[in-house]
Amino acid sequence: MRRSLWLAGLCCAAFALSLLYLQYYLRGGPRIIDATSYFLEARSLAAGSFSFHVPDPSAAFRGRFLLASADGHELGVIFPPGYPLVLSLGVRAGAPLLVGPLLGALLVLATYRLARALGEQPKVAMLAAMLSVLCGALRYHTADTMSHGLAALLLCSALALTLEARSSAATLVAGGCLGLLSATRPVSAGVALLLVGYAVRRKPRRSWLLLALGTLPGVALLLLQQRALTGHWLGSTQLAYYAVSDAPAGCFRYGFGAGTGCHFEHGDYVSRYLPNGYGFVPALRNLAVHLRVFASDATNFAPLTLLGGVALFKHRHSPLALAGYAVLLQALAYLPFYFDGNYPGGGARFLAEVIPLAQIAVARAAWDLRLGWLAPAISALGFAVFAHHGHEELRDREGGRPMFEPAVLERAGVEHGLVLVSTDHGFNLGHRPGATDARLGIVVARARDDAHDRELYERLGAPPTYRYEFDLKGRSAPRLVAYEPAPNRRQEGEADWPALMVQGSAYPTHYPCASGGRGLRLLPGSTVELPLSPSLAGEGSLTMGWLAKTGEGARLRLRWGRSTRAEQLLLPGPGCSAVLLPGHPPSVPSSLFIELISGEGALDYLAPGAPVTR
């Protein structure tokens, strides 16, 4: 009874600390783009679907990490659905941000149970549970809406239940954890499957069958999402997204070689570390960086984490060795992925799932070395002296607060209308799937500063409209400003990213002379489809703005719709230019197909009339 009370107290402490982290470091809501995307996906699932409907123009809603249907009217978040499904339960209950702290509390219990299942004494298991409570990285991963906290809980639970093997029901639940993990983080599920397979290698076939049956719901969930968003049961949502949003073709992949690494999503990283593709040296760097950062993540202090190696060596012939295998397998499993994924606060997040196993090894080492309860004190001191700097950097980055806060609308007394946001984070946090009538509720869309804003405004019936102004440098608080989109007949190229149809590669690029400072870059041999704004349909002539960064110019092939004859254009470089397009846009809604035959460059804009001579 006393031990149970201690364990309950530790679970409550983890819950409270994750809540404090949410308020102090995250400033009350999801912060990084992945977290906001999971939040939107959870809202979509809470509304009953893997995707959500958006009205025309779909370019006012399409954006980063969203996969669109062929007509652009259905959007779905590309991340695996396991964690968003769990988070959607919190959305339905009206308290989504309590889900993470609850997972943090359960993870303390799972760490204790796994330590006991590995044959450790209750005092060692309790010590590991205390390290879980004090771990800054786990407090982050159970405060922000990221999937790693759930993944760690599922991996630990599956392994503990399998090792304990108390009943057939427990084995079935272990399989359920594996299945949900496969729908949460598939690569980590592969590691968990190897560990669980090792644990049941000598058990009867019935155990294998029960495990397999338990995985079916989670696997089915992943397949259903892929079918809903890509049209194929085995179609990867992330591969489908990067195929139309980044370059070069096939850049986002699990493997090595030239062309690995996406130029838009991870451009700075790729140019710095992967100039010749992803090979042995970059992979070795990733492995070293992951392990170095992980050493700090697990206990807030790398030397304390390294003590776990002492226990793993000393007890290499005991079940504890499984903890060492787990860390090594997790590190190797993510080695073929080119991006290291590290960031302040989140640490080496690809290894976050095995933090509890490292903590168990450290607890055993502390007990063997007679450090005992000194280990939690060192961990707490490690956070206070060293680890907290990364969490403060996370707190202060990108404006120092969530990029959309409902309280801003509440203070302004806004209960219905159109709200335009300027960030992907803000859209993900503000948009409510199913909210398409601005007379009855709030429709959150993207501010494109072109014809799309006015078109959406008119299609929604000219509702009260506002801009959500957010300062990325954190110099001023966010505010809501009344706004009516002015009539605008210019259509920016980058506003249609990700494009509805891309053969090859197209992604946004920056250039000083471009309208708005950006354009939609095409790689040679690529074709992109741009739906025309109604304000441009039926015009006698259209001008296309083009930007080039080199002097080689570009040769384009264009056609209106799929059935008209294609025309070729030669465009100069470097710099920005404007050219009168051949032919006339049809008077009915249509698309302009642009193919870059040779050279380089980006679409700047489309506008009515002839080019203005300067």
PDB file of N, CA and C in Angstrom, residues 244-299:
ATOM      1  N   VAL A 244       4.078  16.532 -54.236  1.00  0.00           N
ATOM      2  CA  VAL A 244       3.496  17.730 -54.852  1.00  0.00           C
ATOM      3  C   VAL A 244       3.937  19.014 -54.167  1.00  0.00           C
ATOM      4  N   SER A 245       4.810  18.920 -53.164  1.00  0.00           N
ATOM      5  CA  SER A 245       5.128  20.119 -52.390  1.00  0.00           C
ATOM      6  C   SER A 245       6.608  20.430 -52.280  1.00  0.00           C
ATOM      7  N   ASP A 246       7.484  19.543 -52.744  1.00  0.00           N
ATOM      8  CA  ASP A 246       8.902  19.753 -52.498  1.00  0.00           C
ATOM      9  C   ASP A 246       9.734  19.213 -53.657  1.00  0.00           C
ATOM     10  N   ALA A 247      11.031  19.356 -53.552  1.00  0.00           N
ATOM     11  CA  ALA A 247      11.944  18.954 -54.615  1.00  0.00           C
ATOM     12  C   ALA A 247      13.277  18.515 -54.000  1.00  0.00           C
ATOM     13  N   PRO A 248      14.030  17.702 -54.751  1.00  0.00           N
ATOM     14  CA  PRO A 248      13.697  17.077 -56.037  1.00  0.00           C
ATOM     15  C   PRO A 248      12.711  15.925 -55.854  1.00  0.00           C
ATOM     16  N   ALA A 249      12.234  15.385 -56.941  1.00  0.00           N
ATOM     17  CA  ALA A 249      11.275  14.278 -56.865  1.00  0.00           C
ATOM     18  C   ALA A 249      11.886  13.128 -56.063  1.00  0.00           C
ATOM     19  N   GLY A 250      11.108  12.593 -55.118  1.00  0.00           N
ATOM     20  CA  GLY A 250      11.591  11.499 -54.282  1.00  0.00           C
ATOM     21  C   GLY A 250      12.540  11.926 -53.189  1.00  0.00           C
ATOM     22  N   CYS A 251      12.565  13.246 -52.867  1.00  0.00           N
ATOM     23  CA  CYS A 251      13.526  13.748 -51.871  1.00  0.00           C
ATOM     24  C   CYS A 251      13.230  13.232 -50.472  1.00  0.00           C
ATOM     25  N   PHE A 252      11.952  13.009 -50.163  1.00  0.00           N
ATOM     26  CA  PHE A 252      11.561  12.567 -48.825  1.00  0.00           C
ATOM     27  C   PHE A 252      11.453  11.054 -48.855  1.00  0.00           C
ATOM     28  N   ARG A 253      12.489  10.418 -48.347  1.00  0.00           N
ATOM     29  CA  ARG A 253      12.490   8.961 -48.382  1.00  0.00           C
ATOM     30  C   ARG A 253      13.328   8.398 -47.250  1.00  0.00           C
ATOM     31  N   TYR A 254      13.116   7.133 -47.006  1.00  0.00           N
ATOM     32  CA  TYR A 254      13.821   6.383 -45.980  1.00  0.00           C
ATOM     33  C   TYR A 254      14.917   5.610 -46.697  1.00  0.00           C
ATOM     34  N   GLY A 255      16.118   6.180 -46.732  1.00  0.00           N
ATOM     35  CA  GLY A 255      17.201   5.535 -47.457  1.00  0.00           C
ATOM     36  C   GLY A 255      18.325   6.506 -47.729  1.00  0.00           C
ATOM     37  N   PHE A 256      19.242   6.066 -48.570  1.00  0.00           N
ATOM     38  CA  PHE A 256      20.463   6.814 -48.820  1.00  0.00           C
ATOM     39  C   PHE A 256      20.589   7.144 -50.304  1.00  0.00           C
ATOM     40  N   GLY A 257      21.580   7.975 -50.624  1.00  0.00           N
ATOM     41  CA  GLY A 257      21.894   8.251 -52.013  1.00  0.00           C
ATOM     42  C   GLY A 257      21.682   9.699 -52.402  1.00  0.00           C
ATOM     43  N   ALA A 258      22.070  10.026 -53.653  1.00  0.00           N
ATOM     44  CA  ALA A 258      21.899  11.369 -54.196  1.00  0.00           C
ATOM     45  C   ALA A 258      20.416  11.685 -54.337  1.00  0.00           C
ATOM     46  N   GLY A 259      20.064  12.957 -54.159  1.00  0.00           N
ATOM     47  CA  GLY A 259      18.668  13.369 -54.268  1.00  0.00           C
ATOM     48  C   GLY A 259      17.875  13.193 -53.003  1.00  0.00           C
ATOM     49  N   THR A 260      18.476  12.616 -51.973  1.00  0.00           N
ATOM     50  CA  THR A 260      17.799  12.480 -50.676  1.00  0.00           C
ATOM     51  C   THR A 260      17.892  13.809 -49.932  1.00  0.00           C
ATOM     52  N   GLY A 261      16.758  14.286 -49.452  1.00  0.00           N
ATOM     53  CA  GLY A 261      16.731  15.565 -48.736  1.00  0.00           C
ATOM     54  C   GLY A 261      15.928  16.602 -49.484  1.00  0.00           C
ATOM     55  N   CYS A 262      14.886  17.145 -48.847  1.00  0.00           N
ATOM     56  CA  CYS A 262      13.960  18.066 -49.515  1.00  0.00           C
ATOM     57  C   CYS A 262      14.435  19.509 -49.383  1.00  0.00           C
ATOM     58  N   HIS A 263      14.410  20.228 -50.501  1.00  0.00           N
ATOM     59  CA  HIS A 263      14.989  21.563 -50.571  1.00  0.00           C
ATOM     60  C   HIS A 263      14.132  22.632 -49.908  1.00  0.00           C
ATOM     61  N   PHE A 264      12.822  22.410 -49.832  1.00  0.00           N
ATOM     62  CA  PHE A 264      11.971  23.429 -49.206  1.00  0.00           C
ATOM     63  C   PHE A 264      11.817  23.165 -47.706  1.00  0.00           C
ATOM     64  N   GLU A 265      11.347  21.990 -47.339  1.00  0.00           N
ATOM     65  CA  GLU A 265      11.052  21.707 -45.934  1.00  0.00           C
ATOM     66  C   GLU A 265      12.321  21.713 -45.080  1.00  0.00           C
ATOM     67  N   HIS A 266      13.409  21.174 -45.611  1.00  0.00           N
ATOM     68  CA  HIS A 266      14.653  21.066 -44.845  1.00  0.00           C
ATOM     69  C   HIS A 266      15.816  21.691 -45.612  1.00  0.00           C
ATOM     70  N   GLY A 267      15.549  22.789 -46.304  1.00  0.00           N
ATOM     71  CA  GLY A 267      16.528  23.368 -47.217  1.00  0.00           C
ATOM     72  C   GLY A 267      17.843  23.743 -46.574  1.00  0.00           C
ATOM     73  N   ASP A 268      17.800  24.461 -45.448  1.00  0.00           N
ATOM     74  CA  ASP A 268      19.037  24.877 -44.787  1.00  0.00           C
ATOM     75  C   ASP A 268      19.843  23.666 -44.327  1.00  0.00           C
ATOM     76  N   TYR A 269      19.162  22.680 -43.785  1.00  0.00           N
ATOM     77  CA  TYR A 269      19.841  21.475 -43.306  1.00  0.00           C
ATOM     78  C   TYR A 269      20.475  20.719 -44.463  1.00  0.00           C
ATOM     79  N   VAL A 270      19.731  20.571 -45.565  1.00  0.00           N
ATOM     80  CA  VAL A 270      20.240  19.817 -46.719  1.00  0.00           C
ATOM     81  C   VAL A 270      21.448  20.512 -47.333  1.00  0.00           C
ATOM     82  N   SER A 271      21.370  21.828 -47.491  1.00  0.00           N
ATOM     83  CA  SER A 271      22.491  22.549 -48.095  1.00  0.00           C
ATOM     84  C   SER A 271      23.728  22.504 -47.210  1.00  0.00           C
ATOM     85  N   ARG A 272      23.540  22.433 -45.907  1.00  0.00           N
ATOM     86  CA  ARG A 272      24.685  22.431 -44.986  1.00  0.00           C
ATOM     87  C   ARG A 272      25.306  21.055 -44.823  1.00  0.00           C
ATOM     88  N   TYR A 273      24.465  20.023 -44.670  1.00  0.00           N
ATOM     89  CA  TYR A 273      24.992  18.706 -44.327  1.00  0.00           C
ATOM     90  C   TYR A 273      24.913  17.682 -45.455  1.00  0.00           C
ATOM     91  N   LEU A 274      24.060  17.922 -46.457  1.00  0.00           N
ATOM     92  CA  LEU A 274      23.870  16.914 -47.509  1.00  0.00           C
ATOM     93  C   LEU A 274      24.111  17.482 -48.910  1.00  0.00           C
ATOM     94  N   PRO A 275      25.219  18.185 -49.134  1.00  0.00           N
ATOM     95  CA  PRO A 275      25.443  18.761 -50.466  1.00  0.00           C
ATOM     96  C   PRO A 275      25.593  17.700 -51.545  1.00  0.00           C
ATOM     97  N   ASN A 276      26.021  16.498 -51.162  1.00  0.00           N
ATOM     98  CA  ASN A 276      26.207  15.410 -52.132  1.00  0.00           C
ATOM     99  C   ASN A 276      25.275  14.239 -51.870  1.00  0.00           C
ATOM    100  N   GLY A 277      24.158  14.513 -51.206  1.00  0.00           N
ATOM    101  CA  GLY A 277      23.222  13.444 -50.892  1.00  0.00           C
ATOM    102  C   GLY A 277      23.476  12.861 -49.514  1.00  0.00           C
ATOM    103  N   TYR A 278      22.701  11.852 -49.181  1.00  0.00           N
ATOM    104  CA  TYR A 278      22.784  11.246 -47.850  1.00  0.00           C
ATOM    105  C   TYR A 278      23.591   9.964 -47.942  1.00  0.00           C
ATOM    106  N   GLY A 279      24.810  10.019 -47.431  1.00  0.00           N
ATOM    107  CA  GLY A 279      25.698   8.866 -47.485  1.00  0.00           C
ATOM    108  C   GLY A 279      26.224   8.490 -46.119  1.00  0.00           C
ATOM    109  N   PHE A 280      27.379   7.819 -46.110  1.00  0.00           N
ATOM    110  CA  PHE A 280      27.918   7.264 -44.869  1.00  0.00           C
ATOM    111  C   PHE A 280      28.270   8.349 -43.854  1.00  0.00           C
ATOM    112  N   VAL A 281      28.947   9.400 -44.294  1.00  0.00           N
ATOM    113  CA  VAL A 281      29.399  10.437 -43.364  1.00  0.00           C
ATOM    114  C   VAL A 281      28.213  11.189 -42.741  1.00  0.00           C
ATOM    115  N   PRO A 282      27.228  11.682 -43.543  1.00  0.00           N
ATOM    116  CA  PRO A 282      26.071  12.328 -42.911  1.00  0.00           C
ATOM    117  C   PRO A 282      25.296  11.394 -41.982  1.00  0.00           C
ATOM    118  N   ALA A 283      25.218  10.100 -42.356  1.00  0.00           N
ATOM    119  CA  ALA A 283      24.505   9.150 -41.503  1.00  0.00           C
ATOM    120  C   ALA A 283      25.232   8.972 -40.173  1.00  0.00           C
ATOM    121  N   LEU A 284      26.566   8.900 -40.241  1.00  0.00           N
ATOM    122  CA  LEU A 284      27.350   8.767 -39.017  1.00  0.00           C
ATOM    123  C   LEU A 284      27.184  10.005 -38.146  1.00  0.00           C
ATOM    124  N   ARG A 285      27.126  11.167 -38.780  1.00  0.00           N
ATOM    125  CA  ARG A 285      26.903  12.402 -38.025  1.00  0.00           C
ATOM    126  C   ARG A 285      25.545  12.361 -37.326  1.00  0.00           C
ATOM    127  N   ASN A 286      24.498  11.951 -38.060  1.00  0.00           N
ATOM    128  CA  ASN A 286      23.163  11.869 -37.460  1.00  0.00           C
ATOM    129  C   ASN A 286      23.157  10.956 -36.241  1.00  0.00           C
ATOM    130  N   LEU A 287      23.805   9.789 -36.383  1.00  0.00           N
ATOM    131  CA  LEU A 287      23.842   8.832 -35.279  1.00  0.00           C
ATOM    132  C   LEU A 287      24.536   9.436 -34.062  1.00  0.00           C
ATOM    133  N   ALA A 288      25.676  10.090 -34.300  1.00  0.00           N
ATOM    134  CA  ALA A 288      26.427  10.684 -33.186  1.00  0.00           C
ATOM    135  C   ALA A 288      25.633  11.801 -32.516  1.00  0.00           C
ATOM    136  N   VAL A 289      24.979  12.646 -33.323  1.00  0.00           N
ATOM    137  CA  VAL A 289      24.199  13.751 -32.763  1.00  0.00           C
ATOM    138  C   VAL A 289      23.005  13.223 -31.981  1.00  0.00           C
ATOM    139  N   HIS A 290      22.323  12.223 -32.534  1.00  0.00           N
ATOM    140  CA  HIS A 290      21.178  11.644 -31.832  1.00  0.00           C
ATOM    141  C   HIS A 290      21.585  11.117 -30.452  1.00  0.00           C
ATOM    142  N   LEU A 291      22.670  10.349 -30.416  1.00  0.00           N
ATOM    143  CA  LEU A 291      23.079   9.741 -29.149  1.00  0.00           C
ATOM    144  C   LEU A 291      23.578  10.790 -28.161  1.00  0.00           C
ATOM    145  N   ARG A 292      24.272  11.810 -28.675  1.00  0.00           N
ATOM    146  CA  ARG A 292      24.761  12.861 -27.782  1.00  0.00           C
ATOM    147  C   ARG A 292      23.606  13.627 -27.140  1.00  0.00           C
ATOM    148  N   VAL A 293      22.624  14.014 -27.963  1.00  0.00           N
ATOM    149  CA  VAL A 293      21.489  14.762 -27.436  1.00  0.00           C
ATOM    150  C   VAL A 293      20.619  13.871 -26.545  1.00  0.00           C
ATOM    151  N   PHE A 294      20.483  12.602 -26.939  1.00  0.00           N
ATOM    152  CA  PHE A 294      19.688  11.670 -26.146  1.00  0.00           C
ATOM    153  C   PHE A 294      20.264  11.507 -24.743  1.00  0.00           C
ATOM    154  N   ALA A 295      21.594  11.528 -24.644  1.00  0.00           N
ATOM    155  CA  ALA A 295      22.222  11.387 -23.324  1.00  0.00           C
ATOM    156  C   ALA A 295      21.790  12.504 -22.383  1.00  0.00           C
ATOM    157  N   SER A 296      21.591  13.689 -22.921  1.00  0.00           N
ATOM    158  CA  SER A 296      21.091  14.792 -22.094  1.00  0.00           C
ATOM    159  C   SER A 296      19.587  14.670 -21.855  1.00  0.00           C
ATOM    160  N   ASP A 297      18.855  14.209 -22.868  1.00  0.00           N
ATOM    161  CA  ASP A 297      17.398  14.099 -22.748  1.00  0.00           C
ATOM    162  C   ASP A 297      16.972  13.176 -21.610  1.00  0.00           C
ATOM    163  N   ALA A 298      17.605  12.005 -21.524  1.00  0.00           N
ATOM    164  CA  ALA A 298      17.095  10.936 -20.666  1.00  0.00           C
ATOM    165  C   ALA A 298      17.064  11.310 -19.193  1.00  0.00           C
ATOM    166  N   THR A 299      18.092  12.034 -18.724  1.00  0.00           N
ATOM    167  CA  THR A 299      18.151  12.368 -17.286  1.00  0.00           C
ATOM    168  C   THR A 299      18.482  13.834 -17.031  1.00  0.00           C
TER     169      THR A 299
END
